[in-house]
PDB file of C-alpha atoms in Angstrom:
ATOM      1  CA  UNK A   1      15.976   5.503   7.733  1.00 82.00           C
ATOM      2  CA  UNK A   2      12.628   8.574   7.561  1.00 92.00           C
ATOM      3  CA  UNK A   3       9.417   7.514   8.288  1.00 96.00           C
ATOM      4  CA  UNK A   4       6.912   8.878   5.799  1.00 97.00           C
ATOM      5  CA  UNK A   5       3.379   9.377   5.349  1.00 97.00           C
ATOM      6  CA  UNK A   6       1.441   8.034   2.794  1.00 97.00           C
ATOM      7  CA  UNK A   7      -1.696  10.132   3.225  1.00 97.00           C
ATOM      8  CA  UNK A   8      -4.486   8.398   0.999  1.00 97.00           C
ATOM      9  CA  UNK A   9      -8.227   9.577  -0.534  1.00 95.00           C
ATOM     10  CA  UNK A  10     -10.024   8.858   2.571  1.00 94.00           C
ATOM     11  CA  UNK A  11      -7.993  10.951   4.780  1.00 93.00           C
ATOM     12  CA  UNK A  12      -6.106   7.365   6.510  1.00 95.00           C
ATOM     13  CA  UNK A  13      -2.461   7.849   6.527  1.00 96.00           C
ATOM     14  CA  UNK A  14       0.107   4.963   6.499  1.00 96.00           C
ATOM     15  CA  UNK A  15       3.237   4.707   7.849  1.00 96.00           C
ATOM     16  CA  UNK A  16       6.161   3.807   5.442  1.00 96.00           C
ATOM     17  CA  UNK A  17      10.156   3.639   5.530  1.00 95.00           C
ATOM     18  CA  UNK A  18      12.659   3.969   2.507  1.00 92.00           C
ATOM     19  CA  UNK A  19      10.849   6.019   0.018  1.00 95.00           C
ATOM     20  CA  UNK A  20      12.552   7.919  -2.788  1.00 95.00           C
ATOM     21  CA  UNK A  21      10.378  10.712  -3.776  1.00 96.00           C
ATOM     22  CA  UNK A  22      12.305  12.089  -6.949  1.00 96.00           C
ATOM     23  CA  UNK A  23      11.376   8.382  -7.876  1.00 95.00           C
ATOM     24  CA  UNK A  24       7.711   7.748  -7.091  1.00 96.00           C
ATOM     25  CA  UNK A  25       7.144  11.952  -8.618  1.00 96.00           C
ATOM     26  CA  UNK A  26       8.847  10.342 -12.146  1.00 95.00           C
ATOM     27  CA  UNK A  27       6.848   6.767 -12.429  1.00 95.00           C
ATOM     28  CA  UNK A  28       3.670   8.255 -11.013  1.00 96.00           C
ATOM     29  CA  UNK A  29       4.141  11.583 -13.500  1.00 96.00           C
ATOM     30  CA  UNK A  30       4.386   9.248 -16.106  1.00 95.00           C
ATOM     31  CA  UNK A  31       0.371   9.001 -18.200  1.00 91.00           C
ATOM     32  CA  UNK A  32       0.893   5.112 -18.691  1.00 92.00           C
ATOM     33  CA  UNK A  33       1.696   4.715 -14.903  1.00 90.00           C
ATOM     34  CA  UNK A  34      -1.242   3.506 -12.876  1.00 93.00           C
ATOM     35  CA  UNK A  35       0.711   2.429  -9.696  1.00 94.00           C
ATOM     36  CA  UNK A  36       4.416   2.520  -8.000  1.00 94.00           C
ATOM     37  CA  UNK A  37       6.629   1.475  -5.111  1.00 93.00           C
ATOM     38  CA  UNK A  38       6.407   3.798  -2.152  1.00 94.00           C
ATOM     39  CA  UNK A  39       8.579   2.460   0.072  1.00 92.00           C
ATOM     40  CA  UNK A  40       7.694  -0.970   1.772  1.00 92.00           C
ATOM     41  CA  UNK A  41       3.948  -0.591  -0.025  1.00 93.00           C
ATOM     42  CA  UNK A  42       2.815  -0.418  -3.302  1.00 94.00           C
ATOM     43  CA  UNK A  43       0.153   2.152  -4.109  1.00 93.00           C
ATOM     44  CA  UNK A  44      -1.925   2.915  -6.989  1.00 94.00           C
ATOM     45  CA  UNK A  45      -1.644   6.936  -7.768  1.00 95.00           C
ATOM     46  CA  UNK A  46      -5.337   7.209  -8.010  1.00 94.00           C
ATOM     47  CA  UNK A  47      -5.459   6.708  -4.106  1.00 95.00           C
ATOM     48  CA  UNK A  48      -2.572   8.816  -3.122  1.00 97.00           C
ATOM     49  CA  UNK A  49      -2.930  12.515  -1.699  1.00 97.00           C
ATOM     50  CA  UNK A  50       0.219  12.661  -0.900  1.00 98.00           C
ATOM     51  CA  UNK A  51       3.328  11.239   0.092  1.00 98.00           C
ATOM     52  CA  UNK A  52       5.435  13.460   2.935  1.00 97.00           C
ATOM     53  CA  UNK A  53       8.300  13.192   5.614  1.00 97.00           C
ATOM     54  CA  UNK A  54       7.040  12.182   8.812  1.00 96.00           C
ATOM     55  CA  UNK A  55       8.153  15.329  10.094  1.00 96.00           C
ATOM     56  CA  UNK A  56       6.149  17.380   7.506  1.00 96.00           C
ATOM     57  CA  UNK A  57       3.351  16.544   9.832  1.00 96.00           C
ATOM     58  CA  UNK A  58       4.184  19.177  12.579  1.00 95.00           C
ATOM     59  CA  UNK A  59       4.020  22.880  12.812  1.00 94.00           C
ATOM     60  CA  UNK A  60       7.283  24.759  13.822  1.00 92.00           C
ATOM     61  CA  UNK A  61       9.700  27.318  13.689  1.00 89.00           C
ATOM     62  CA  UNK A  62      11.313  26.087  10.677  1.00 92.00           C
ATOM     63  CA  UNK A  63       8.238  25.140   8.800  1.00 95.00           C
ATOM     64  CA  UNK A  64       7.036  28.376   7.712  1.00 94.00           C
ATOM     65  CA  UNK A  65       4.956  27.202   5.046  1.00 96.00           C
ATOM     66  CA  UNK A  66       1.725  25.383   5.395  1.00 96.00           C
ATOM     67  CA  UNK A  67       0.001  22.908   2.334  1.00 97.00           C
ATOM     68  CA  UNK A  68      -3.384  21.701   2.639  1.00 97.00           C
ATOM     69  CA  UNK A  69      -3.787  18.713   0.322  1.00 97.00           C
ATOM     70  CA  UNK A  70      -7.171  16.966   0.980  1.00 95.00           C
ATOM     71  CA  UNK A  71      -8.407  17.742   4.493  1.00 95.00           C
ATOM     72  CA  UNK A  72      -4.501  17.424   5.316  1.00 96.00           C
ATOM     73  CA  UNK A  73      -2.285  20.178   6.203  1.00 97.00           C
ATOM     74  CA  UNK A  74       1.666  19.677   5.575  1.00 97.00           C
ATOM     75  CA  UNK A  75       4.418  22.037   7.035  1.00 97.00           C
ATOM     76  CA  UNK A  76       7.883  23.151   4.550  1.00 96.00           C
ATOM     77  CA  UNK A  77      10.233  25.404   4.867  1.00 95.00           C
ATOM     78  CA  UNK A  78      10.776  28.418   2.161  1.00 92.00           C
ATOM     79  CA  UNK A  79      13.398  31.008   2.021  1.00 88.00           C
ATOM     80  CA  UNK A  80      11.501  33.552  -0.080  1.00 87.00           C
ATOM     81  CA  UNK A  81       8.012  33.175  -1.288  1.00 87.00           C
ATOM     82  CA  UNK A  82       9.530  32.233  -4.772  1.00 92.00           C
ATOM     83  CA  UNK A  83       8.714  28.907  -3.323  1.00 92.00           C
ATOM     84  CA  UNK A  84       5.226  29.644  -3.429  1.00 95.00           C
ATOM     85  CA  UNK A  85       5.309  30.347  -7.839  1.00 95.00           C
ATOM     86  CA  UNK A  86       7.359  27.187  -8.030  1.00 95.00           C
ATOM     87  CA  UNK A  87       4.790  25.013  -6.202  1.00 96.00           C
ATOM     88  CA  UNK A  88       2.379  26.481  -8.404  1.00 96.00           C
ATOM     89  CA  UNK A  89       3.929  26.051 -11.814  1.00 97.00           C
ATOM     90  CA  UNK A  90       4.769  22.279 -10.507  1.00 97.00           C
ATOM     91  CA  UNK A  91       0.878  21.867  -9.650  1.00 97.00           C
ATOM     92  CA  UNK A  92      -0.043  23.315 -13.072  1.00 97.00           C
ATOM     93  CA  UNK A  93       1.891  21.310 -15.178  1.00 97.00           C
ATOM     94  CA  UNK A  94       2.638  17.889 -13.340  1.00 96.00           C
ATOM     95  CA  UNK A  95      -0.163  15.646 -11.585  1.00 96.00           C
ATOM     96  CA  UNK A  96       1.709  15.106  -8.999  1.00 97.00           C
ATOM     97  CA  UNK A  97       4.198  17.623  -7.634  1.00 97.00           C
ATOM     98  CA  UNK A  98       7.398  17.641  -5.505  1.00 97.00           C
ATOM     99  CA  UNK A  99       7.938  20.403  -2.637  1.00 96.00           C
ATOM    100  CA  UNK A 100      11.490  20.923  -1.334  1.00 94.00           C
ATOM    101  CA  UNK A 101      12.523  17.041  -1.580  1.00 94.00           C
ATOM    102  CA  UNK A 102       9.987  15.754   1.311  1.00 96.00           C
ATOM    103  CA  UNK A 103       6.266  16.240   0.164  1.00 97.00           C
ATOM    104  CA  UNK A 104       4.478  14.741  -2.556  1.00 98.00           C
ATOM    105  CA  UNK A 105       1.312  16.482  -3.463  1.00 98.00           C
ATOM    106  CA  UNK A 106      -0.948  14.862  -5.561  1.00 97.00           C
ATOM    107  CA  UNK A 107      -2.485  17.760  -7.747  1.00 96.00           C
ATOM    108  CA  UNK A 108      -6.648  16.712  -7.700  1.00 96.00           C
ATOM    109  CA  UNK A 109      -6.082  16.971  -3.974  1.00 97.00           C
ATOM    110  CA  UNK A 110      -4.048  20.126  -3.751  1.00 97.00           C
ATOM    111  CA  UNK A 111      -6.151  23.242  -2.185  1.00 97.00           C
ATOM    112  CA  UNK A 112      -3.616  25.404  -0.813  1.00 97.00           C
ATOM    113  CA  UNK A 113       0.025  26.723   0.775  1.00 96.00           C
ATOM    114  CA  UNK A 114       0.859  29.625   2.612  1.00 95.00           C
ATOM    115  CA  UNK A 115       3.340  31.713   4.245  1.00 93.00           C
ATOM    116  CA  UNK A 116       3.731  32.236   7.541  1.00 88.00           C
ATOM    117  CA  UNK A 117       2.987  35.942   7.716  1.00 71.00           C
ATOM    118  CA  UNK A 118       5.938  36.695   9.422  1.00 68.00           C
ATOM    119  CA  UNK A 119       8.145  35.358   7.595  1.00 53.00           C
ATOM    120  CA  UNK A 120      10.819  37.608   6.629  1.00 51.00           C
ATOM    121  CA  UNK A 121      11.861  36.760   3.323  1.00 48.00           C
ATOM    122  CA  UNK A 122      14.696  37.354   1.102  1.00 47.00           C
ATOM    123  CA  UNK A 123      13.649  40.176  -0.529  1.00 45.00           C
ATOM    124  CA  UNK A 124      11.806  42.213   2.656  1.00 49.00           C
ATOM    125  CA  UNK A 125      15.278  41.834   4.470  1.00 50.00           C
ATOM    126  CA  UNK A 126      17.094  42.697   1.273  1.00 48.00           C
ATOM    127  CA  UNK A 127      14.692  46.317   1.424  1.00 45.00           C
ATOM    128  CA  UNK A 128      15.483  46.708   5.135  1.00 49.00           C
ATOM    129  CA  UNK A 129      18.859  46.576   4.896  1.00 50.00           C
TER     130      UNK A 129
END
């Protein structure tokens, strides 16, 4: 079973098992919806920065894309910087938006997310080839 993060308003982040984040993005999209389920806790939306794969914690190779959500930084991985207009249409029209299946980013927090600079997308190897 992962081990996510719940990382709340004040910066603490909790440690939580068996969370479905397709579910908690629906119930806590929802206007009615004051708090859901996250795993073994239940959390009020209003508290929640985000909600991430343990793993999204760490920098590396794979993670070429970084998220800053509150004074939090989250790692993904992207195959193009489409990615990056996705995220961004998600964060515009949802409050809280999901990234790639493991990171739940609660919009009021959101700041940023950037590419790794040398990440060779899609397209750039596309025009090299």
């Amino acid at each position: 079973m992962d081990n996510y993060i719940i990382v709340m308003m004040d910066g603490s982040k909790i440690l939580t098992q068996g969370v479905n984040l397709n579910a908690v993005a629906t119930i806590y999209n929802q206007n009615q919806t004051i708090a859901a389920r996250i795993g073994r806790k239940s959390m009020t939306k209003h508290l929640v920065v985000a909600v991430a794969k343990e793993e999204a914690l760490t920098k590396s190779e794979t993670r070429n894309v970084t998220i800053k959500v509150g004074e939090t930084l989250l790692y993904t991985e992207a195959k193009s910087d489409a990615m990056l207009d996705t995220l961004t249409n998600d964060v515009n029209k949802k409050a809280f938006a999901l990234v790639n299946d493991e990171i739940l980013i609660n919009r009021s927090y959101y700041q940023y997310a950037e590419l790794d600079e040398n990440l060779n997308t899609e397209n750039e190897a596309e025009t090299q080839a």
